[in-house]
Amino acid sequence: MPFVILFLMISWPVLEVASIIQVSRWIGGIPTFLLLAAGVAVGAFLVKSQSRLVGVRVMEAMRSGGSPEKTLLDSGTTSLAGILFMIPGFVSDAVAILLLLPVVRGFLWRGASYSMRARGGKWQARTQQGARPEPQGDAQGPVRSETVIDVEFTEVPRGEGKGGSSAKRTDSPWGNG
């Protein structure tokens, strides 16, 4: 796996530069520059719009009783597509366009939900083998801490009058001001 990551880190910028050179040969330098600038503008728009809408969409999903995971995945893929649009080059733009397609998002959602279910199953298996599960709060009643706080107090009698003691204390740091 580290070899694959190293290979991608080296080959991705090479592919980006090669794609810019090839497109500039096909359509010219100025149109290539304009396409790259348009990609940056589209990417900035996508990131900005998703940063504003993700909270609203998650709250709407939770209010309707659904889970916010699909909404978060959709917003995350759109933000990632925006970031990829802002990277100069046409390979990253092609990947960004793929991330914006609903079919690709569906594949990503199925893969992510399968992965979450598989990990949840492993956690369940570990808790069933004798590990102590985490308390669930209201599902099992109030969760009580096993920490005991021992407190000592001294009752101070009220003095005469409505506001407390009329006697002036000389040992108080609050009255010496």
mmCIF file of C-alpha atoms in Angstrom:
data_model
loop_
_atom_site.group_PDB
_atom_site.id
_atom_site.type_symbol
_atom_site.label_atom_id
_atom_site.label_comp_id
_atom_site.label_asym_id
_atom_site.label_seq_id
_atom_site.Cartn_x
_atom_site.Cartn_y
_atom_site.Cartn_z
ATOM 1 C CA MET A 1 0.000 0.000 0.000
ATOM 2 C CA PRO A 2 2.776 2.547 0.726
ATOM 3 C CA PHE A 3 4.169 1.863 -2.755
ATOM 4 C CA VAL A 4 0.797 2.679 -4.329
ATOM 5 C CA ILE A 5 0.580 5.954 -2.404
ATOM 6 C CA LEU A 6 4.147 6.870 -3.391
ATOM 7 C CA PHE A 7 3.399 5.991 -7.005
ATOM 8 C CA LEU A 8 0.278 8.187 -7.013
ATOM 9 C CA MET A 9 2.121 11.080 -5.368
ATOM 10 C CA ILE A 10 4.749 10.992 -8.100
ATOM 11 C CA SER A 11 2.574 10.182 -11.102
ATOM 12 C CA TRP A 12 -0.384 12.519 -10.403
ATOM 13 C CA PRO A 13 1.547 15.806 -10.898
ATOM 14 C CA VAL A 14 3.264 14.349 -13.970
ATOM 15 C CA LEU A 15 -0.129 13.454 -15.442
ATOM 16 C CA GLU A 16 -1.479 16.918 -14.642
ATOM 17 C CA VAL A 17 1.416 18.675 -16.391
ATOM 18 C CA ALA A 18 1.197 16.300 -19.357
ATOM 19 C CA SER A 19 -2.550 16.956 -19.670
ATOM 20 C CA ILE A 20 -2.028 20.730 -19.599
ATOM 21 C CA ILE A 21 0.628 20.463 -22.310
ATOM 22 C CA GLN A 22 -1.531 18.216 -24.483
ATOM 23 C CA VAL A 23 -4.638 20.402 -24.170
ATOM 24 C CA SER A 24 -2.588 23.517 -24.935
ATOM 25 C CA ARG A 25 -1.340 21.803 -28.122
ATOM 26 C CA TRP A 26 -4.921 21.005 -29.154
ATOM 27 C CA ILE A 27 -6.651 24.303 -28.416
ATOM 28 C CA GLY A 28 -3.833 26.787 -27.764
ATOM 29 C CA GLY A 29 -2.346 28.476 -24.721
ATOM 30 C CA ILE A 30 -4.914 31.168 -23.972
ATOM 31 C CA PRO A 31 -7.964 28.864 -24.145
ATOM 32 C CA THR A 32 -6.114 26.375 -21.927
ATOM 33 C CA PHE A 33 -5.428 29.105 -19.398
ATOM 34 C CA LEU A 34 -9.073 30.190 -19.523
ATOM 35 C CA LEU A 35 -10.226 26.605 -18.938
ATOM 36 C CA LEU A 36 -7.919 26.298 -15.931
ATOM 37 C CA ALA A 37 -9.160 29.628 -14.552
ATOM 38 C CA ALA A 38 -12.769 28.540 -15.059
ATOM 39 C CA GLY A 39 -11.979 25.318 -13.185
ATOM 40 C CA VAL A 40 -10.652 27.315 -10.237
ATOM 41 C CA ALA A 41 -13.771 29.517 -10.245
ATOM 42 C CA VAL A 42 -16.117 26.508 -10.382
ATOM 43 C CA GLY A 43 -14.167 24.803 -7.604
ATOM 44 C CA ALA A 44 -14.288 27.848 -5.367
ATOM 45 C CA PHE A 45 -18.035 28.153 -5.963
ATOM 46 C CA LEU A 46 -18.620 24.481 -5.099
ATOM 47 C CA VAL A 47 -16.578 24.621 -1.901
ATOM 48 C CA LYS A 48 -18.214 27.862 -0.761
ATOM 49 C CA SER A 49 -21.744 26.682 -1.505
ATOM 50 C CA GLN A 50 -21.228 23.342 0.230
ATOM 51 C CA SER A 51 -19.735 24.958 3.311
ATOM 52 C CA ARG A 52 -22.895 27.045 3.618
ATOM 53 C CA LEU A 53 -25.378 24.270 2.868
ATOM 54 C CA VAL A 54 -23.963 21.265 4.713
ATOM 55 C CA GLY A 55 -25.262 22.318 8.127
ATOM 56 C CA VAL A 56 -28.723 23.101 6.795
ATOM 57 C CA ARG A 57 -28.951 19.792 4.923
ATOM 58 C CA VAL A 58 -27.782 17.768 7.927
ATOM 59 C CA MET A 59 -30.323 19.477 10.196
ATOM 60 C CA GLU A 60 -33.107 18.833 7.664
ATOM 61 C CA ALA A 61 -32.129 15.162 7.447
ATOM 62 C CA MET A 62 -32.139 14.839 11.242
ATOM 63 C CA ARG A 63 -35.478 16.656 11.592
ATOM 64 C CA SER A 64 -37.092 14.350 9.067
ATOM 65 C CA GLY A 65 -35.911 11.341 11.061
ATOM 66 C CA GLY A 66 -33.296 10.190 8.576
ATOM 67 C CA SER A 67 -29.617 9.694 9.166
ATOM 68 C CA PRO A 68 -27.278 12.480 8.060
ATOM 69 C CA GLU A 69 -24.555 10.175 6.728
ATOM 70 C CA LYS A 70 -25.698 10.243 3.095
ATOM 71 C CA THR A 71 -26.073 14.009 3.240
ATOM 72 C CA LEU A 72 -22.571 14.344 4.679
ATOM 73 C CA LEU A 73 -21.154 12.041 2.003
ATOM 74 C CA ASP A 74 -22.855 14.035 -0.767
ATOM 75 C CA SER A 75 -21.578 17.327 0.628
ATOM 76 C CA GLY A 76 -18.133 15.865 1.174
ATOM 77 C CA THR A 77 -17.857 14.530 -2.371
ATOM 78 C CA THR A 78 -19.041 17.864 -3.782
ATOM 79 C CA SER A 79 -16.469 19.723 -1.664
ATOM 80 C CA LEU A 80 -13.757 17.286 -2.741
ATOM 81 C CA ALA A 81 -14.801 17.840 -6.360
ATOM 82 C CA GLY A 82 -14.469 21.589 -5.792
ATOM 83 C CA ILE A 83 -10.986 21.152 -4.370
ATOM 84 C CA LEU A 84 -10.020 18.962 -7.319
ATOM 85 C CA PHE A 85 -11.358 21.599 -9.727
ATOM 86 C CA MET A 86 -9.075 24.168 -8.073
ATOM 87 C CA ILE A 87 -5.966 22.036 -8.656
ATOM 88 C CA PRO A 88 -4.494 23.081 -12.015
ATOM 89 C CA GLY A 89 -4.739 20.283 -14.530
ATOM 90 C CA PHE A 90 -7.293 18.290 -16.424
ATOM 91 C CA VAL A 91 -6.889 14.879 -14.779
ATOM 92 C CA SER A 92 -8.086 16.276 -11.451
ATOM 93 C CA ASP A 93 -10.925 18.036 -13.299
ATOM 94 C CA ALA A 94 -11.999 14.713 -14.828
ATOM 95 C CA VAL A 95 -12.012 13.075 -11.380
ATOM 96 C CA ALA A 96 -13.989 16.043 -10.025
ATOM 97 C CA ILE A 97 -16.601 15.654 -12.758
ATOM 98 C CA LEU A 98 -16.875 11.963 -11.889
ATOM 99 C CA LEU A 99 -17.436 12.850 -8.215
ATOM 100 C CA LEU A 100 -20.313 15.129 -9.216
ATOM 101 C CA LEU A 101 -22.179 12.336 -11.034
ATOM 102 C CA PRO A 102 -25.000 10.780 -8.977
ATOM 103 C CA VAL A 103 -24.061 7.273 -10.188
ATOM 104 C CA VAL A 104 -20.551 7.581 -8.771
ATOM 105 C CA ARG A 105 -21.931 8.993 -5.511
ATOM 106 C CA GLY A 106 -24.225 5.976 -5.281
ATOM 107 C CA PHE A 107 -21.245 3.634 -5.634
ATOM 108 C CA LEU A 108 -19.354 5.597 -2.980
ATOM 109 C CA TRP A 109 -22.380 5.511 -0.654
ATOM 110 C CA ARG A 110 -22.787 1.757 -1.056
ATOM 111 C CA GLY A 111 -19.089 1.214 -0.408
ATOM 112 C CA ALA A 112 -19.065 3.489 2.632
ATOM 113 C CA SER A 113 -22.219 1.992 4.124
ATOM 114 C CA TYR A 114 -20.885 -1.527 3.569
ATOM 115 C CA SER A 115 -17.652 -0.537 5.279
ATOM 116 C CA MET A 116 -19.545 1.003 8.219
ATOM 117 C CA ARG A 117 -21.710 -2.097 8.607
ATOM 118 C CA ALA A 118 -18.667 -4.365 8.478
ATOM 119 C CA ARG A 119 -16.870 -2.360 11.152
ATOM 120 C CA GLY A 120 -20.008 -2.233 13.284
ATOM 121 C CA GLY A 121 -20.274 -6.006 13.062
ATOM 122 C CA LYS A 122 -16.705 -6.419 14.297
ATOM 123 C CA TRP A 123 -17.414 -4.100 17.215
ATOM 124 C CA GLN A 124 -20.518 -6.105 18.070
ATOM 125 C CA ALA A 125 -18.523 -9.329 17.955
ATOM 126 C CA ARG A 126 -15.896 -7.910 20.305
ATOM 127 C CA THR A 127 -18.497 -6.751 22.809
ATOM 128 C CA GLN A 128 -20.219 -10.129 22.738
ATOM 129 C CA GLN A 129 -16.973 -11.905 23.591
ATOM 130 C CA GLY A 130 -16.837 -10.354 27.029
ATOM 131 C CA ALA A 131 -15.616 -6.823 26.498
ATOM 132 C CA ARG A 132 -17.608 -4.255 28.414
ATOM 133 C CA PRO A 133 -19.880 -2.235 26.062
ATOM 134 C CA GLU A 134 -20.144 1.513 26.335
ATOM 135 C CA PRO A 135 -23.178 2.811 28.237
ATOM 136 C CA GLN A 136 -25.940 4.063 25.973
ATOM 137 C CA GLY A 137 -27.410 6.796 28.194
ATOM 138 C CA ASP A 138 -31.197 7.105 28.020
ATOM 139 C CA ALA A 139 -31.613 3.715 26.345
ATOM 140 C CA GLN A 140 -30.712 1.945 29.601
ATOM 141 C CA GLY A 141 -31.682 4.635 32.075
ATOM 142 C CA PRO A 142 -29.431 7.300 33.533
ATOM 143 C CA VAL A 143 -25.734 6.586 33.449
ATOM 144 C CA ARG A 144 -24.182 6.953 36.876
ATOM 145 C CA SER A 145 -20.605 7.732 37.464
ATOM 146 C CA GLU A 146 -18.817 5.627 40.028
ATOM 147 C CA THR A 147 -16.930 8.669 41.279
ATOM 148 C CA VAL A 148 -18.012 9.873 44.732
ATOM 149 C CA ILE A 149 -17.430 13.457 45.762
ATOM 150 C CA ASP A 150 -17.239 13.916 49.542
ATOM 151 C CA VAL A 151 -18.195 17.430 50.589
ATOM 152 C CA GLU A 152 -17.917 19.121 53.982
ATOM 153 C CA PHE A 153 -19.817 22.296 54.678
ATOM 154 C CA THR A 154 -20.285 24.792 57.428
ATOM 155 C CA GLU A 155 -23.639 26.431 57.982
ATOM 156 C CA VAL A 156 -23.405 30.164 58.435
ATOM 157 C CA PRO A 157 -26.327 31.599 60.402
ATOM 158 C CA ARG A 158 -28.063 34.613 58.961
ATOM 159 C CA GLY A 159 -27.516 37.799 60.820
ATOM 160 C CA GLU A 160 -30.057 40.350 61.709
ATOM 161 C CA GLY A 161 -31.544 42.459 58.958
ATOM 162 C CA LYS A 162 -32.568 41.635 55.431
ATOM 163 C CA GLY A 163 -29.157 41.604 53.731
ATOM 164 C CA GLY A 164 -27.280 39.356 56.101
ATOM 165 C CA SER A 165 -24.935 40.057 58.964
ATOM 166 C CA SER A 166 -24.509 43.601 60.135
ATOM 167 C CA ALA A 167 -21.197 42.807 61.828
ATOM 168 C CA LYS A 168 -18.107 43.734 59.847
ATOM 169 C CA ARG A 169 -15.570 40.962 59.360
ATOM 170 C CA THR A 170 -11.972 41.969 59.470
ATOM 171 C CA ASP A 171 -10.529 38.707 58.120
ATOM 172 C CA SER A 172 -12.409 38.775 54.809
ATOM 173 C CA PRO A 173 -10.420 39.641 51.687
ATOM 174 C CA TRP A 174 -13.595 41.025 50.054
ATOM 175 C CA GLY A 175 -14.264 43.724 52.586
ATOM 176 C CA ASN A 176 -10.800 45.313 52.470
ATOM 177 C CA GLY A 177 -11.288 47.210 49.254
#
